[in-house]
GROMACS .gro file of C-alpha atoms in nm:
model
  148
    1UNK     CA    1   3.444   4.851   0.936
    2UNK     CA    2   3.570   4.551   1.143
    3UNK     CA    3   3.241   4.557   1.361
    4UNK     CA    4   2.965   4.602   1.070
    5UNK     CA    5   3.144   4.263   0.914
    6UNK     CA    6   3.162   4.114   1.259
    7UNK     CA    7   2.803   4.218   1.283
    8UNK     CA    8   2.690   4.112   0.930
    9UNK     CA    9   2.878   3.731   1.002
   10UNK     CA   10   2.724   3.688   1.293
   11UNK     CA   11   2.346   3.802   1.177
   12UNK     CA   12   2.448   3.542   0.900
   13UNK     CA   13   2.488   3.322   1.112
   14UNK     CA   14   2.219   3.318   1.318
   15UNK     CA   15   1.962   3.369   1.021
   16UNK     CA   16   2.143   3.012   0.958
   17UNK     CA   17   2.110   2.850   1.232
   18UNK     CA   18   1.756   2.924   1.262
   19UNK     CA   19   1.705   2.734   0.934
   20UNK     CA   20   1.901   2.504   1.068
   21UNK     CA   21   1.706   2.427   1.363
   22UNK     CA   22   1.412   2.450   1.185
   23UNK     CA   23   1.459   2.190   0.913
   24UNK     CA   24   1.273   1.977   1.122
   25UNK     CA   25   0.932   2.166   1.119
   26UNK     CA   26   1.007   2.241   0.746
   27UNK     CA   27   1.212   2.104   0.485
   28UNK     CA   28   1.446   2.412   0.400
   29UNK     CA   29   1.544   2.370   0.053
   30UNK     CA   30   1.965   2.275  -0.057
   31UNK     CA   31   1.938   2.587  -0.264
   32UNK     CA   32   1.845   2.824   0.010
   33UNK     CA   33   2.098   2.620   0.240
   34UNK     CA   34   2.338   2.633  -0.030
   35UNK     CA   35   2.290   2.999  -0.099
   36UNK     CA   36   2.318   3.094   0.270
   37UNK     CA   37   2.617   2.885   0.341
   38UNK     CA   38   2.815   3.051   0.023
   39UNK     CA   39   2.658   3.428   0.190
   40UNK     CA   40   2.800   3.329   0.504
   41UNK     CA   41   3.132   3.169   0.361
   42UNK     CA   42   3.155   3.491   0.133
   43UNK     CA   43   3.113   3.688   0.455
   44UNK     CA   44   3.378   3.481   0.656
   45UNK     CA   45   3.614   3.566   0.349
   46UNK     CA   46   3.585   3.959   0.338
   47UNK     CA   47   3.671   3.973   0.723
   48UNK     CA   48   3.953   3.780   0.685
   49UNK     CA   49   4.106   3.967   0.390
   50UNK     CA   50   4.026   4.285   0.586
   51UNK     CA   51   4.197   4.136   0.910
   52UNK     CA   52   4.505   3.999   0.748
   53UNK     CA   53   4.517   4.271   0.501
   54UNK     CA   54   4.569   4.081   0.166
   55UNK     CA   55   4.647   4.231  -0.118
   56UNK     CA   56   4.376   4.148  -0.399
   57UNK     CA   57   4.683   3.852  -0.594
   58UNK     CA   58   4.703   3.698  -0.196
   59UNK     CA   59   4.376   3.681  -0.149
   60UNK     CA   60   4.301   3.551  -0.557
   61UNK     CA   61   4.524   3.259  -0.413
   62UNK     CA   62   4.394   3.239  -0.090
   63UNK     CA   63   4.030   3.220  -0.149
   64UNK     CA   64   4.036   2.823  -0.321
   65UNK     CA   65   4.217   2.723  -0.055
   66UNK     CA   66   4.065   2.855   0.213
   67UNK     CA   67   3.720   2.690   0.128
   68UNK     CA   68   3.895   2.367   0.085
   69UNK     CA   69   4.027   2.425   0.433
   70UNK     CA   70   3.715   2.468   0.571
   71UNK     CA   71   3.552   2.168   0.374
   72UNK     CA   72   3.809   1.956   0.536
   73UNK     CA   73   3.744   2.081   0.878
   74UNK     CA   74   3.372   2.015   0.814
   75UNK     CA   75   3.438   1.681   0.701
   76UNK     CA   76   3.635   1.520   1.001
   77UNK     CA   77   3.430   1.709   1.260
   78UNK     CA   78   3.166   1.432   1.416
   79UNK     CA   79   2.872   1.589   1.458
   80UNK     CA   80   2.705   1.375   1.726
   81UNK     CA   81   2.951   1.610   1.991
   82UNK     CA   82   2.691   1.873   1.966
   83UNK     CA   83   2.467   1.815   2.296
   84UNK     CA   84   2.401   2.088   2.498
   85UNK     CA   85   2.489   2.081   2.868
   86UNK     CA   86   2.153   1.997   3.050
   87UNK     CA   87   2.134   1.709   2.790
   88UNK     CA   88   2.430   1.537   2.937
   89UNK     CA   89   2.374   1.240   3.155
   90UNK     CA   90   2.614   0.984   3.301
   91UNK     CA   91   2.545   0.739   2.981
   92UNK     CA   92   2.609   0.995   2.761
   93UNK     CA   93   2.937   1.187   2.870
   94UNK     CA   94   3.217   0.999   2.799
   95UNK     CA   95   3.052   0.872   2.448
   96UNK     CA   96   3.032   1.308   2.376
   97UNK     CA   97   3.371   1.408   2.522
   98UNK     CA   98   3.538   1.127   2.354
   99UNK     CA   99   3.414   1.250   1.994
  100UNK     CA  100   3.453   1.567   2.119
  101UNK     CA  101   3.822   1.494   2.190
  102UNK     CA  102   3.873   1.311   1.881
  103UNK     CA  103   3.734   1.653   1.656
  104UNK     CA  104   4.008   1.831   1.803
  105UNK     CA  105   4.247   1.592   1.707
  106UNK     CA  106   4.116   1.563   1.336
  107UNK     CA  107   4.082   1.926   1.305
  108UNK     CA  108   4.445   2.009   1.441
  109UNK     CA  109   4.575   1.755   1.168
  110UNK     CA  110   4.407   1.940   0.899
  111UNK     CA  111   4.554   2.303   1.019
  112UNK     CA  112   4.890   2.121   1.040
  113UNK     CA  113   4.837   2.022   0.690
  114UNK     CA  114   4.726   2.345   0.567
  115UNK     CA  115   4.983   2.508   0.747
  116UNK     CA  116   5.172   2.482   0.507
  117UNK     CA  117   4.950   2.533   0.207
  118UNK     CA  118   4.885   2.835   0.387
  119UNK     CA  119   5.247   2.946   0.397
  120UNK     CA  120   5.272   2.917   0.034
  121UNK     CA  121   5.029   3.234  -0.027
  122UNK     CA  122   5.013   3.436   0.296
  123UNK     CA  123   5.309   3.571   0.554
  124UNK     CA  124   5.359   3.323   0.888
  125UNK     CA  125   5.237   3.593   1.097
  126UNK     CA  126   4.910   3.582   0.872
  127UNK     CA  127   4.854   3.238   0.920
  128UNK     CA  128   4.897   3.266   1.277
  129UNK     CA  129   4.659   3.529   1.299
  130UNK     CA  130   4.383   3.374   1.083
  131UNK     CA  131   4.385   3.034   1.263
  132UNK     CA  132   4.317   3.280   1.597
  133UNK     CA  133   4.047   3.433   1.366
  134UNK     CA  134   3.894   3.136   1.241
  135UNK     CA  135   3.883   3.037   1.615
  136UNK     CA  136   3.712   3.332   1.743
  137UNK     CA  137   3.388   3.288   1.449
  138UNK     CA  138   3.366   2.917   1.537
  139UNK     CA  139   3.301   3.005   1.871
  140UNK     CA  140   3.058   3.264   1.790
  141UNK     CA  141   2.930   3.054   1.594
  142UNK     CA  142   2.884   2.792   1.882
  143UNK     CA  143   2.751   3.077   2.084
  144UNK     CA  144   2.476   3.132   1.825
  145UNK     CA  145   2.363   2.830   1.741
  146UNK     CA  146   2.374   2.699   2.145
  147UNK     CA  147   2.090   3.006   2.236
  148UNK     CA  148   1.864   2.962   1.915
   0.00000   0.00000   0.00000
């Protein structure tokens, strides 16, 4: 079960980034982004719950916050860190790593934060393990998007 979700996520995903990548040929419209992003977020969801193995009130309570994690983590990442590594150059590298540097920092703040939202609704030992999880799809994720 754990492998078709891992397998679903990450064809999600890369159906995605595709769009994503192509938004510059064509305009892909917010619906259809919208729509995928909720199919992947949806996705993202049912392999956690399956992983951490909430009961259906946990995960009721866990859901909300989870996506407001994640909106949070999307909002203090900088985006201009994404350069692959043949596009480096001397002028370039220490502007990247520094934002790169400086996403790690925001987005550790915001875990610490929701550490303990987290530990409201779910066991410590869940937390730990879905911070690992979350983890593990964003750099799948990376992986994805890096070899479209």
């Amino acid at each position: 079960m754990k492998k078709m979700i891992y397998v679903v996520l990450f064809a999600l995903m890369a159906i995605f980034a595709q769009d994503v990548n192509a938004q510059s040929k064509s305009e892909v419209s917010k619906e259809e982004a919208k729509v995928k992003s909720e199919a992947l977020m949806n996705t993202r969801l049912e392999m956690i719950k399956d992983e951490l193995q909430l009961t259906d009130a946990q995960f009721a309570a866990f859901d909300p916050v989870y996506r407001e994690y994640r909106k949070a983590v999307g909002r203090v990442s900088d985006k201009g860190a994404r350069v692959k590594k043949e596009d480096l150059t001397d002028e370039n590298v220490l502007k990247v790593m520094s934002i790169r540097l400086s996403n790690t920092i925001n987005t550790a703040s915001v875990k610490q934060k929701y550490l303990w939202i987290f530990a409201e609704i779910i066991e410590p030992m869940q937390i730990e393990k879905l911070y690992r999880i979350d983890d593990r799809i964003a750099r799948e994720a990376r992986k994805i998007v890096q070899y479209k």
